PDB file of C-alpha atoms in Angstrom:
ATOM      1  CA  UNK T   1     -43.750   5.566  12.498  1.00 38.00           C
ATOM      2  CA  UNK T   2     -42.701   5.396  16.187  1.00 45.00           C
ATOM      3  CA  UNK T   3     -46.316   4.091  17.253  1.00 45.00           C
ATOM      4  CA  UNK T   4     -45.796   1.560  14.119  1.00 47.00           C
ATOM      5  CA  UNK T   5     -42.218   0.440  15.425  1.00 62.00           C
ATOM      6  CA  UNK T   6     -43.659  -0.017  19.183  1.00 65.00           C
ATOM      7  CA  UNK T   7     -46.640  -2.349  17.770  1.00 70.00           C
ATOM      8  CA  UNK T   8     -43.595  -4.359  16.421  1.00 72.00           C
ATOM      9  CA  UNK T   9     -41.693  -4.509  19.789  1.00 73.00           C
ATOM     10  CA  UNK T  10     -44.642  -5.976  21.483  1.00 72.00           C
ATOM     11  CA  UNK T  11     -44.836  -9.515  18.572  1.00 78.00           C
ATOM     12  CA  UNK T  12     -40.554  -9.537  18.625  1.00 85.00           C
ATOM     13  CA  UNK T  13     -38.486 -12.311  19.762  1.00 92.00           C
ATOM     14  CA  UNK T  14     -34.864 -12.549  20.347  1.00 94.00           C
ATOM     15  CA  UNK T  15     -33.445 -15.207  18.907  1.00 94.00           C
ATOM     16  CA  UNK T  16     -29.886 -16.230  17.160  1.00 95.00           C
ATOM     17  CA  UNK T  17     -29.859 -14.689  13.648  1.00 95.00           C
ATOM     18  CA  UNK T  18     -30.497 -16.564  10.562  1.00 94.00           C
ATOM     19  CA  UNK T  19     -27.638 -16.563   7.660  1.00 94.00           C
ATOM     20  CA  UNK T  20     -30.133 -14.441   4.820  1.00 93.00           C
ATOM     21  CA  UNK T  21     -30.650 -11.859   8.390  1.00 93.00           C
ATOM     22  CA  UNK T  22     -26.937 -10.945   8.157  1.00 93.00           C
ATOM     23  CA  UNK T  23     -27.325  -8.161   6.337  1.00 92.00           C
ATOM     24  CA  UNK T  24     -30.040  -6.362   8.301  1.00 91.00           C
ATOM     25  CA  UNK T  25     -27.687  -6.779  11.127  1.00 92.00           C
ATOM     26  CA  UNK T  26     -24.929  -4.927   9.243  1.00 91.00           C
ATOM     27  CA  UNK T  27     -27.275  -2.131   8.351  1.00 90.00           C
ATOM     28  CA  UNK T  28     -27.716  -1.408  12.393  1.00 87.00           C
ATOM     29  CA  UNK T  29     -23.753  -0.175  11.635  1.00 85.00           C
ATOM     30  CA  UNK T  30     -24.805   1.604   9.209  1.00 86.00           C
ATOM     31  CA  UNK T  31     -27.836   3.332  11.082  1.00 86.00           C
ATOM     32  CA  UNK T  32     -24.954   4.785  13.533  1.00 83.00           C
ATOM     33  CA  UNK T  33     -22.518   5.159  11.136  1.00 81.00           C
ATOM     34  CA  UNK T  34     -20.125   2.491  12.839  1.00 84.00           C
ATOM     35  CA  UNK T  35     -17.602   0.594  10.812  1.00 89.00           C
ATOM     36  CA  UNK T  36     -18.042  -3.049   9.527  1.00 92.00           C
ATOM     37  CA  UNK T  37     -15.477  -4.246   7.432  1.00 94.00           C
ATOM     38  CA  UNK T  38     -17.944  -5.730   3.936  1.00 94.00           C
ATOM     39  CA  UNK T  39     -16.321  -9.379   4.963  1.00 95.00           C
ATOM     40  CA  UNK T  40     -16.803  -8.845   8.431  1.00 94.00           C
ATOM     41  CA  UNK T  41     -20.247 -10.130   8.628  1.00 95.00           C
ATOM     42  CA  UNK T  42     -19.485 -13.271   7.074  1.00 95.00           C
ATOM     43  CA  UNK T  43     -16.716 -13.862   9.570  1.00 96.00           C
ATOM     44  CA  UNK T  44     -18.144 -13.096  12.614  1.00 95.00           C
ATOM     45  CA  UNK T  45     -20.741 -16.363  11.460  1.00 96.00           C
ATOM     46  CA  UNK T  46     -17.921 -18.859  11.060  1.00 96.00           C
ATOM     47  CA  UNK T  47     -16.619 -17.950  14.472  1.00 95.00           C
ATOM     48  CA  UNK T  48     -19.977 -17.933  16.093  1.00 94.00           C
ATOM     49  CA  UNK T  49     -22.837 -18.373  14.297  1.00 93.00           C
ATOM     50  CA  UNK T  50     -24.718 -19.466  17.708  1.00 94.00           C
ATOM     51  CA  UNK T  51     -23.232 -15.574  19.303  1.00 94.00           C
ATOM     52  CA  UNK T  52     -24.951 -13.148  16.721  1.00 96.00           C
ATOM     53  CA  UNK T  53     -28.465 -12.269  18.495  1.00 96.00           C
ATOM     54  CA  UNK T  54     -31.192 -10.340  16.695  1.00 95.00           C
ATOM     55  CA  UNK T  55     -34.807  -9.168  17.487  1.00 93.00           C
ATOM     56  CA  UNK T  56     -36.984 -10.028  15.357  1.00 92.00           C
ATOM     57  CA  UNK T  57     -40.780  -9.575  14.232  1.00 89.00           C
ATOM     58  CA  UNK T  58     -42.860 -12.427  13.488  1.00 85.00           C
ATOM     59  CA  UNK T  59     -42.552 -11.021   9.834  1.00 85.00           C
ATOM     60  CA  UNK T  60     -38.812 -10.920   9.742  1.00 87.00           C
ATOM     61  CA  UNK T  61     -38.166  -7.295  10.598  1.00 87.00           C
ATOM     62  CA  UNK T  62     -35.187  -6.873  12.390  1.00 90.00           C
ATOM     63  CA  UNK T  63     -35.465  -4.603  15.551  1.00 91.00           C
ATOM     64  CA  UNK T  64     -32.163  -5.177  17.381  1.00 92.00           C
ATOM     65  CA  UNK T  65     -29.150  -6.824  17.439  1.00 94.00           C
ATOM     66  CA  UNK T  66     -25.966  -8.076  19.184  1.00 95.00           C
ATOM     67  CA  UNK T  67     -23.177 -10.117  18.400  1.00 95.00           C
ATOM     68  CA  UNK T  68     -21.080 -12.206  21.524  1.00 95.00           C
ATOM     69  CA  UNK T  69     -18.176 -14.216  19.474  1.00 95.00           C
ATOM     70  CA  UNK T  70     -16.155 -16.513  20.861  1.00 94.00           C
ATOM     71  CA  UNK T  71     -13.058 -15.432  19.435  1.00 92.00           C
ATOM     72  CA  UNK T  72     -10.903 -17.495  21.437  1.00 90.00           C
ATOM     73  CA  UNK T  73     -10.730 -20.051  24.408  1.00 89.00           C
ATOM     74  CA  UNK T  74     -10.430 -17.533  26.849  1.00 88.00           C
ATOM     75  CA  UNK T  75     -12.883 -14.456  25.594  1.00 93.00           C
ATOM     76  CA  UNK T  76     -15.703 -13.220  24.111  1.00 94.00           C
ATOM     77  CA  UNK T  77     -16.157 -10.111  21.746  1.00 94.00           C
ATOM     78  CA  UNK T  78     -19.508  -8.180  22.547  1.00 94.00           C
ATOM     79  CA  UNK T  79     -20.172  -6.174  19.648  1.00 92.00           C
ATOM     80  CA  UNK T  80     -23.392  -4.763  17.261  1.00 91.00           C
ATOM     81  CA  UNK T  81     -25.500  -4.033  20.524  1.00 91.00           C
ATOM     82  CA  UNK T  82     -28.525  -2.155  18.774  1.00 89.00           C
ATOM     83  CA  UNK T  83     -31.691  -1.320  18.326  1.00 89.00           C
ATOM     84  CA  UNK T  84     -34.138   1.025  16.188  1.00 86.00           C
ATOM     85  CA  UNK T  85     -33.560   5.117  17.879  1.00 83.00           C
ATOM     86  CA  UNK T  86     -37.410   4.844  17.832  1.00 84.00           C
ATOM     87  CA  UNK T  87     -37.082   1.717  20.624  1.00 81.00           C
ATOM     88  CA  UNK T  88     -34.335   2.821  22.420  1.00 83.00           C
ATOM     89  CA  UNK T  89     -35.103   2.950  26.125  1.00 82.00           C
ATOM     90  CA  UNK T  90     -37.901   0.821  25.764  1.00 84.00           C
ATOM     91  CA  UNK T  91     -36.092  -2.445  26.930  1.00 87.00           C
ATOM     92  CA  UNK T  92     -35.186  -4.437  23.760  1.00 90.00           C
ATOM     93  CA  UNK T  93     -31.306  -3.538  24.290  1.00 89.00           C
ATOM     94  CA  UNK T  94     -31.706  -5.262  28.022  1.00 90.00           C
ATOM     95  CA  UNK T  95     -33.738  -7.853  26.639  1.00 92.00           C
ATOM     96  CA  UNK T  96     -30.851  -8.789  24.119  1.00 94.00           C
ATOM     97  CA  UNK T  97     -28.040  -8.800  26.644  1.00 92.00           C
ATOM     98  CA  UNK T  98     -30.154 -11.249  29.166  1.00 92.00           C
ATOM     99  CA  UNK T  99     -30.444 -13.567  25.713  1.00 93.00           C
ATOM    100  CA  UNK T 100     -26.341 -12.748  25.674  1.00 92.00           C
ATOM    101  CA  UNK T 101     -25.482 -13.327  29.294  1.00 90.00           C
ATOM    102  CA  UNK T 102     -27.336 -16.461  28.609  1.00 89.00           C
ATOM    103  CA  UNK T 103     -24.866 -17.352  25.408  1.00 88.00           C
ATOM    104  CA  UNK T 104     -22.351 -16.653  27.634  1.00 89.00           C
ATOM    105  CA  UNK T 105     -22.495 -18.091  31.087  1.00 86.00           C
ATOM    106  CA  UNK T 106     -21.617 -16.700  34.385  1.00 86.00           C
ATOM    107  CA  UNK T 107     -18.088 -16.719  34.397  1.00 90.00           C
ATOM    108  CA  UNK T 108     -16.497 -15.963  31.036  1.00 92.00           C
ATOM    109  CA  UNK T 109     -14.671 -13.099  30.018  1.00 94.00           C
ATOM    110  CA  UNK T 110     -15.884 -10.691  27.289  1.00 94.00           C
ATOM    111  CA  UNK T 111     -14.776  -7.326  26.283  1.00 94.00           C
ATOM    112  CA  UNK T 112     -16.516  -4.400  24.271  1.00 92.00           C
ATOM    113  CA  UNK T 113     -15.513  -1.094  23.078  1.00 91.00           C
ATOM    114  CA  UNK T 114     -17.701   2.214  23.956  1.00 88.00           C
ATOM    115  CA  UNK T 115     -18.049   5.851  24.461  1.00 85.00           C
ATOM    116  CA  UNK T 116     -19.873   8.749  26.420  1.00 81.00           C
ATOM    117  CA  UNK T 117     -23.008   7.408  28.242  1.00 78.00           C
ATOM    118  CA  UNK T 118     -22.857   3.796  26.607  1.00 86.00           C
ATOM    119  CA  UNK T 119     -19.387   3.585  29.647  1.00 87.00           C
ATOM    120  CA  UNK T 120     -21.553   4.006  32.872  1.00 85.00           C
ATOM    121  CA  UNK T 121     -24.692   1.707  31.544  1.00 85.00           C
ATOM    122  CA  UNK T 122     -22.491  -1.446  30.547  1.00 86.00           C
ATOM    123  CA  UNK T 123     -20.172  -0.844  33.358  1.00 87.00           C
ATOM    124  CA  UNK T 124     -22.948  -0.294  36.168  1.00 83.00           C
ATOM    125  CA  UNK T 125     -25.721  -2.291  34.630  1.00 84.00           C
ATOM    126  CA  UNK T 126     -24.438  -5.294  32.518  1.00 87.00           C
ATOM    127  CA  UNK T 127     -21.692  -5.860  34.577  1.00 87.00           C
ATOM    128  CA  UNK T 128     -18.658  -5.143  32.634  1.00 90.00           C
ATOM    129  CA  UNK T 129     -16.310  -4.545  35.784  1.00 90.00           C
ATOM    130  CA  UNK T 130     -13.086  -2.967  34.132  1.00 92.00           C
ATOM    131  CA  UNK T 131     -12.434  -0.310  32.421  1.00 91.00           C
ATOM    132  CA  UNK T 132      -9.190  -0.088  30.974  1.00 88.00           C
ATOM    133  CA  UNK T 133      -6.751   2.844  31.138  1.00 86.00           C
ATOM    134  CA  UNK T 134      -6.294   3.479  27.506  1.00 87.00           C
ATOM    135  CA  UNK T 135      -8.716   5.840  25.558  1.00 86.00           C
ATOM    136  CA  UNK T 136      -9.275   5.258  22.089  1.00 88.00           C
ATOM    137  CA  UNK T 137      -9.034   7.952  19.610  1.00 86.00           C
ATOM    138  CA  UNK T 138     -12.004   7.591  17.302  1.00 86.00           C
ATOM    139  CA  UNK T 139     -11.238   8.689  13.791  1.00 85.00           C
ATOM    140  CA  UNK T 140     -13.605  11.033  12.324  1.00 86.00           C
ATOM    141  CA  UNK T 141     -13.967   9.633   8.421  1.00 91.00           C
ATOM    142  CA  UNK T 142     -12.358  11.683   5.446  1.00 92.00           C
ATOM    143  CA  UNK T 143      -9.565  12.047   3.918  1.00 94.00           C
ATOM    144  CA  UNK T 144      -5.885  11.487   5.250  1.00 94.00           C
ATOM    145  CA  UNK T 145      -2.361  12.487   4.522  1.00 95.00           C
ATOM    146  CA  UNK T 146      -0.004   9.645   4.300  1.00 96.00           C
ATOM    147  CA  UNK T 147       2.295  11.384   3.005  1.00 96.00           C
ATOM    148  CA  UNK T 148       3.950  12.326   6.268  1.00 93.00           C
ATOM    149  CA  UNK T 149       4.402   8.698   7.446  1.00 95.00           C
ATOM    150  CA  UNK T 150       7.673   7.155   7.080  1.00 95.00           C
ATOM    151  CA  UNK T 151       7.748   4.415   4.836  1.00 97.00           C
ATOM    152  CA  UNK T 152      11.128   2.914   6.034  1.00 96.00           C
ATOM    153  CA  UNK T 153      12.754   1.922   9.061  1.00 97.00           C
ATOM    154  CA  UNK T 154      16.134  -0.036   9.285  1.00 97.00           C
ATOM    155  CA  UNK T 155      16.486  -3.147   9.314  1.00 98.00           C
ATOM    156  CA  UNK T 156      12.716  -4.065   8.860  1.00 98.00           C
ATOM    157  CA  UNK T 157      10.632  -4.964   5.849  1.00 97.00           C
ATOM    158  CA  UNK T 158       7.131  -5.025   4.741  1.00 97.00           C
ATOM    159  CA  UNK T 159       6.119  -8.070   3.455  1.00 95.00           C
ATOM    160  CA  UNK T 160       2.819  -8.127   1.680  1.00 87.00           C
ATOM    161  CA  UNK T 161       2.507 -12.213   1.055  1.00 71.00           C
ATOM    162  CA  UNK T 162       2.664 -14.153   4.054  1.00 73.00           C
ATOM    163  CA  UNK T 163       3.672 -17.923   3.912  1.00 84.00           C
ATOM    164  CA  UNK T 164       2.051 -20.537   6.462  1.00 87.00           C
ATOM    165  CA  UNK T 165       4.678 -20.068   8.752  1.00 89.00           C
ATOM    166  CA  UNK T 166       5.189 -16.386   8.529  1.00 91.00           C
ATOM    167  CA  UNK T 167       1.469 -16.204   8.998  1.00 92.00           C
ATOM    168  CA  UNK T 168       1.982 -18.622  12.592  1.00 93.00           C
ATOM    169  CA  UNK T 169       4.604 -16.123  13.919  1.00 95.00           C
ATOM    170  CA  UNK T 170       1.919 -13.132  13.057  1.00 95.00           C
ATOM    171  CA  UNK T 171      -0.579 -14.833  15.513  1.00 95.00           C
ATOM    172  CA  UNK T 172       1.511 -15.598  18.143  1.00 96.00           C
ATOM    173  CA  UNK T 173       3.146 -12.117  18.039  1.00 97.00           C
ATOM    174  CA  UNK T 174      -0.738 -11.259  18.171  1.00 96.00           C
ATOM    175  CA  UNK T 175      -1.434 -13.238  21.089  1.00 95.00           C
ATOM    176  CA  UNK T 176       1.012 -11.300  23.127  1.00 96.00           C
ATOM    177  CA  UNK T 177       0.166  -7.979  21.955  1.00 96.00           C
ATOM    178  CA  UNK T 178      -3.835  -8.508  22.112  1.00 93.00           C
ATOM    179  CA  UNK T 179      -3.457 -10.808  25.597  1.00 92.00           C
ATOM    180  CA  UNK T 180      -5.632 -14.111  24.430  1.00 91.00           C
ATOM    181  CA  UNK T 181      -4.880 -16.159  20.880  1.00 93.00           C
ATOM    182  CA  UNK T 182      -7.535 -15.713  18.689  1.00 93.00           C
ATOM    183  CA  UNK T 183      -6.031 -17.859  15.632  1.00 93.00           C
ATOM    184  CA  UNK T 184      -9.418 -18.718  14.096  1.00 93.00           C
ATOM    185  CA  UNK T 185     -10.618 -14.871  13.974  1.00 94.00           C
ATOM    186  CA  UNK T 186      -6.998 -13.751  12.378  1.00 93.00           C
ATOM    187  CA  UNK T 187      -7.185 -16.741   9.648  1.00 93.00           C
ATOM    188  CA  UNK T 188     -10.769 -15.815   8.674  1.00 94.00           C
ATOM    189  CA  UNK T 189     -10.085 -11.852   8.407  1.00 94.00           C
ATOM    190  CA  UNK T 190      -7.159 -12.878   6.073  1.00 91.00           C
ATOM    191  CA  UNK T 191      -9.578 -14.342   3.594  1.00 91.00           C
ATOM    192  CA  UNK T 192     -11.844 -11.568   3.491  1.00 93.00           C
ATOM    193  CA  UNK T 193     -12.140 -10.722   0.155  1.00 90.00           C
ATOM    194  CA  UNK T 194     -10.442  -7.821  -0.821  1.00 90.00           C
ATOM    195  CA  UNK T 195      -8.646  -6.821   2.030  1.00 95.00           C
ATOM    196  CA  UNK T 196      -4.682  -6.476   2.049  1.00 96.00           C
ATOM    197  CA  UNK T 197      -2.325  -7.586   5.263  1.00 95.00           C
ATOM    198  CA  UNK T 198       1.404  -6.514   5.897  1.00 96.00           C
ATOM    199  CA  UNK T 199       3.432  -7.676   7.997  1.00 97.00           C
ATOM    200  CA  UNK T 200       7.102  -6.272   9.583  1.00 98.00           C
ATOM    201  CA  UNK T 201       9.940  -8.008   9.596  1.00 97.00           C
ATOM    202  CA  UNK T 202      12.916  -8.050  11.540  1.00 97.00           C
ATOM    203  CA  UNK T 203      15.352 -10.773  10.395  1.00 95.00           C
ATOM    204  CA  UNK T 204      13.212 -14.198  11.716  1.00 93.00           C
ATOM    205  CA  UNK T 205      11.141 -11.862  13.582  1.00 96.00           C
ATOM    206  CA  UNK T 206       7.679  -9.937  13.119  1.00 97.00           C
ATOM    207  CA  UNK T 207       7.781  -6.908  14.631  1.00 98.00           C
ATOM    208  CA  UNK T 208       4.333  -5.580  13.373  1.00 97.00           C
ATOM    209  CA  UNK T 209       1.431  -6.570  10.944  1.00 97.00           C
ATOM    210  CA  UNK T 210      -1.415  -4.954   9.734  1.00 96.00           C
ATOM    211  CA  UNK T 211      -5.072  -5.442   8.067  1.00 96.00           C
ATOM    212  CA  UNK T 212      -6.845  -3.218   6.316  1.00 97.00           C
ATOM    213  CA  UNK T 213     -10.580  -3.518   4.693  1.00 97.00           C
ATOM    214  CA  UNK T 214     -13.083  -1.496   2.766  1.00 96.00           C
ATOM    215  CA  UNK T 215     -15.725  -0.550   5.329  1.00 95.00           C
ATOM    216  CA  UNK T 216     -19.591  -0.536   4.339  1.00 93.00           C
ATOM    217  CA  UNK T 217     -19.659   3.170   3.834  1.00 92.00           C
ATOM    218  CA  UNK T 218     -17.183   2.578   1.102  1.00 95.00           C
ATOM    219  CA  UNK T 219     -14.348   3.814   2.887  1.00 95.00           C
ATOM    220  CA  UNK T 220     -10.852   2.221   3.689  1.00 97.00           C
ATOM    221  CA  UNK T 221     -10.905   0.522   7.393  1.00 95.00           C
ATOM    222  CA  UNK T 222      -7.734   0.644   9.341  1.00 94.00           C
ATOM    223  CA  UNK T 223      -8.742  -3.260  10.875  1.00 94.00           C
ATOM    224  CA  UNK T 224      -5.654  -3.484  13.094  1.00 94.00           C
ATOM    225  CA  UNK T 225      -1.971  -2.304  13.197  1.00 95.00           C
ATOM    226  CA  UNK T 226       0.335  -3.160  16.113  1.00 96.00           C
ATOM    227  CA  UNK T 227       3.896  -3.107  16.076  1.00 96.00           C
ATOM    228  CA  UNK T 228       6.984  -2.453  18.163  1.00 96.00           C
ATOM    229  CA  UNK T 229       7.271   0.976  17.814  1.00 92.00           C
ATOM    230  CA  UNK T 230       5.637   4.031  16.008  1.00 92.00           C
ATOM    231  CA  UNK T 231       8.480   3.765  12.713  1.00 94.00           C
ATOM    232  CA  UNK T 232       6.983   1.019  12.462  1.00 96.00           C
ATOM    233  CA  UNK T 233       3.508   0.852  12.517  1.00 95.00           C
ATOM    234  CA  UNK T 234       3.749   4.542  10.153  1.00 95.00           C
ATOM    235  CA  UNK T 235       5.554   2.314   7.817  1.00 97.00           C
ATOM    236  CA  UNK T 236       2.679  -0.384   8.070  1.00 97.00           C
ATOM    237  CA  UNK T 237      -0.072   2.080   7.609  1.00 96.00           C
ATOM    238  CA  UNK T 238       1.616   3.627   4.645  1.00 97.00           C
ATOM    239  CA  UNK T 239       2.391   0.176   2.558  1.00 98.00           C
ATOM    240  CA  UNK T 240      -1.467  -0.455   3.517  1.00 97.00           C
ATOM    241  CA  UNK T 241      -3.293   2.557   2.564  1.00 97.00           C
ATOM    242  CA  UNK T 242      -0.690   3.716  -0.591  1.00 97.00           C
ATOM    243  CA  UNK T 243      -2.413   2.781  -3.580  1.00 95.00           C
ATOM    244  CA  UNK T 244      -5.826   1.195  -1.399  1.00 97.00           C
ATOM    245  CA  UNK T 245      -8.654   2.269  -4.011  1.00 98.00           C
ATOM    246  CA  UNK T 246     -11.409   3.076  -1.225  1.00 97.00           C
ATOM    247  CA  UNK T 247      -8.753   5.178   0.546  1.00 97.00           C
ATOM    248  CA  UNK T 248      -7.871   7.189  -2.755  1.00 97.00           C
ATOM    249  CA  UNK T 249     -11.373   7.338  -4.006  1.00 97.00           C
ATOM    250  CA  UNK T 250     -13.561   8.170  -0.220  1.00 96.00           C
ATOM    251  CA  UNK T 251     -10.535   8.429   2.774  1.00 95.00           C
ATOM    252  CA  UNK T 252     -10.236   6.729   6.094  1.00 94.00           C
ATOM    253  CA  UNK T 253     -11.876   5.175   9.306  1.00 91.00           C
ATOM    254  CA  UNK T 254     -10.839   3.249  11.886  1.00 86.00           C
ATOM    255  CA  UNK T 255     -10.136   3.577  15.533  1.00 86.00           C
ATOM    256  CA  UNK T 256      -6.308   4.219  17.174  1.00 86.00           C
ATOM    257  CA  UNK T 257      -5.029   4.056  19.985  1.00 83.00           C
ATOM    258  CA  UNK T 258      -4.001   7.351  21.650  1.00 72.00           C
ATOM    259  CA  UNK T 259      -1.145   5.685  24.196  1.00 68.00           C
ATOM    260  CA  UNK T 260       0.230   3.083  21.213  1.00 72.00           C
ATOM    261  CA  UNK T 261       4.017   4.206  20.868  1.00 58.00           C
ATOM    262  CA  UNK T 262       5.259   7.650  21.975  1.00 53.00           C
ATOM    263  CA  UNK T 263       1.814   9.045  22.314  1.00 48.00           C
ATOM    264  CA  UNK T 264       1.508  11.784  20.069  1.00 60.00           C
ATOM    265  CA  UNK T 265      -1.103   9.617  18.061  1.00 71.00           C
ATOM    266  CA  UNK T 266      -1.070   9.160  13.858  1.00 84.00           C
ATOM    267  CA  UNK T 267      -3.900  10.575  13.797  1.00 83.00           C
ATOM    268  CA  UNK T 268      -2.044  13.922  14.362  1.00 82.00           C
ATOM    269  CA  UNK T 269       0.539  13.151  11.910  1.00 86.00           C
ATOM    270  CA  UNK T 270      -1.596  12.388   9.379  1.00 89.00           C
ATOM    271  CA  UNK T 271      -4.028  15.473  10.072  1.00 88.00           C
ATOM    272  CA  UNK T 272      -7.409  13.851  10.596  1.00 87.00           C
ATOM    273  CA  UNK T 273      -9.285  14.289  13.513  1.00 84.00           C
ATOM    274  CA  UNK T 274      -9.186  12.062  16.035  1.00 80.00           C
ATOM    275  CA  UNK T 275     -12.038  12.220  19.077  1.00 81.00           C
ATOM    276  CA  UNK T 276     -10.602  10.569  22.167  1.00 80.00           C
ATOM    277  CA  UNK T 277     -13.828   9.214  23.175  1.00 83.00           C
ATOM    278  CA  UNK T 278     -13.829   5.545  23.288  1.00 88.00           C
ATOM    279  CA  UNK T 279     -12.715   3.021  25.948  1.00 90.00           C
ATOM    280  CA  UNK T 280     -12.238  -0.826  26.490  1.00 92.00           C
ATOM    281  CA  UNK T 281     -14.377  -2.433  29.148  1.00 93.00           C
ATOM    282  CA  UNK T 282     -14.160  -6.049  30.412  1.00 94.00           C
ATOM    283  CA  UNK T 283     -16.735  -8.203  32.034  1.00 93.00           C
ATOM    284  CA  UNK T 284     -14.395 -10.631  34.772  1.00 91.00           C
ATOM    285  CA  UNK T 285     -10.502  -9.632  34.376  1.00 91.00           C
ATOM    286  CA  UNK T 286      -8.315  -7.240  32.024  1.00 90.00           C
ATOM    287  CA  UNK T 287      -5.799  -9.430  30.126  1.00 89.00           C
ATOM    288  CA  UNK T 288      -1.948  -9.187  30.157  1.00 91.00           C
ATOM    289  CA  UNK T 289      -1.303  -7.330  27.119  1.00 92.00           C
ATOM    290  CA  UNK T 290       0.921  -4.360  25.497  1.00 93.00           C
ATOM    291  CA  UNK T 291      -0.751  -1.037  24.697  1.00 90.00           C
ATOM    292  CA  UNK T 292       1.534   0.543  23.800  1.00 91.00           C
ATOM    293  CA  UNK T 293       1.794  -1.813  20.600  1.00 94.00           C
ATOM    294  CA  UNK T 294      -1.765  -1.678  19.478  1.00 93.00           C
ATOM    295  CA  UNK T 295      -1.817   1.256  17.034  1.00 92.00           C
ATOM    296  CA  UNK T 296      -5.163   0.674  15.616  1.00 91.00           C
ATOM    297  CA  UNK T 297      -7.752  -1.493  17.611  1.00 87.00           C
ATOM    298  CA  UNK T 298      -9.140  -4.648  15.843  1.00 81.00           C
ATOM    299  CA  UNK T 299     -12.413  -3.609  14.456  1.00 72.00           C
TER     300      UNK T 299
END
């Protein structure tokens, strides 16, 4: 098989990704057993179909990928950056990050998630610069006990229909929390099919919202929660996950935020393991934004 695979790396191309290639590019997630919301794929076209990368055989086999979105007029999200085990370390993941930079230009800003090894080779070799301070708690999939969250806090309320305006004031709250405005991404995850956003309110005020989607193993996908304080963002994940069918019938993934609110992490509270193993790494300049907000990092 690996001779087979390396007669196929030398007749590849990289090349943007054709619409019925999608889902070979999802099933690289799958391979590493990474989460992908089901819509995901879909979105990540309309934002930027010209950003998702694959390499491909001259018979449509699909070798590699990676994904660099434009998800807003200041940044780029670099995500999907694979390749078959079998070809790993024989240059295809370089060869799709030169077709990237290339996407990209020079001087924008882009920003990935990683862990382990994958931290010293896109920070020394592909020239992501900063490393943020915050480590990301990776949640190990299975079951969760929401039980244990609080489900009210005073004064706020969980509103599970947003109106046009309601749905404004949730991305510019975003845009303060996340550090850039990425209104198209936000509008396109709400019309996912099948997943279910929250938001907290305080008075006039959102003070927290939250996404959450069924992932491709089946599984419910934390998306995003960020709110003003840990009440909170327990009472967001509750209101998302009570009830969710793919969190009753097969659990949880997602990743969280170990420094978002006082620190102690709802991953402890609602006894799943969380590995503290992932970290946020950007190519020109780390963004003015608020950690200690962003309970579960947008997936």
């Amino acid at each position: 098989f690996r001779c087979v695979m390396e007669k196929d790396l030398e007749r590849c191309e990289i090349r943007r990704a054709r619409p019925d290639e999608l889902d070979q590019v999802a099933a690289f997630r799958a391979l590493y057993g990474q989460q992908l919301g089901i819509g995901a794929m879909g979105t990540f076209w309309k934002v930027d179909p010209e950003g998702i990368l694959v390499a491909v055989t001259d018979d449509g086999k699909v070798l590699g990928t990676l994904a660099v979105l434009r998800i807003s007029d200041s940044i780029s999200y670099v995500t999907m950056h694979a390749v078959y085990p079998e070809l790993r370390k024989k240059g295809l993941g370089k060869r799709l990050w030169q077709a990237a930079e290339a996407h990209l230009g020079p001087d924008r800003n882009a920003f990935l998630m990683c862990g382990g090894f994958d931290v010293s080779m896109y920070h020394n070799r592909f020239g992501f610069d900063v490393v943020s301070p915050v480590t990301i708690h990776y949640i190990r999939p299975g079951p969760a006990d929401i039980s244990t969250l609080r489900t009210e806090v005073r004064g706020v309320d969980i509103v599970d229909s947003a109106t046009p305006t309601l749905t404004s004031k949730v991305i510019d709250y975003d845009q303060v929390v996340s550090g850039f405005r990425r209104e198209r991404l936000l509008d396109l995850i709400l019309k996912e099919p099948g997943n279910v956003f929250k938001v907290a309110v305080h008075g006039h005020s959102v003070v927290g919202y939250g996404i959450v989607s069924t992932d491709i193993s089946g599984m419910a996908l934390l998306r995003i929660v960020y709110a003003d304080d840990v009440g909170i963002a327990e009472c967001l994940v509750h209101s998302l996950l009570n009830g969710f069918a793919p969190f009753v019938e097969k659990g949880l993934t997602g990743l969280l935020l170990a420094e978002a609110g006082d620190a102690t992490g709802l991953d402890i509270k609602m006894s799943i393991e969380g590995i503290p193993c992932v970290k946020i790494l950007y190519r020109r300049e780390h963004p003015t934004c608020d950690y200690k907000r962003q309970f579960v990092v947008c997936v």
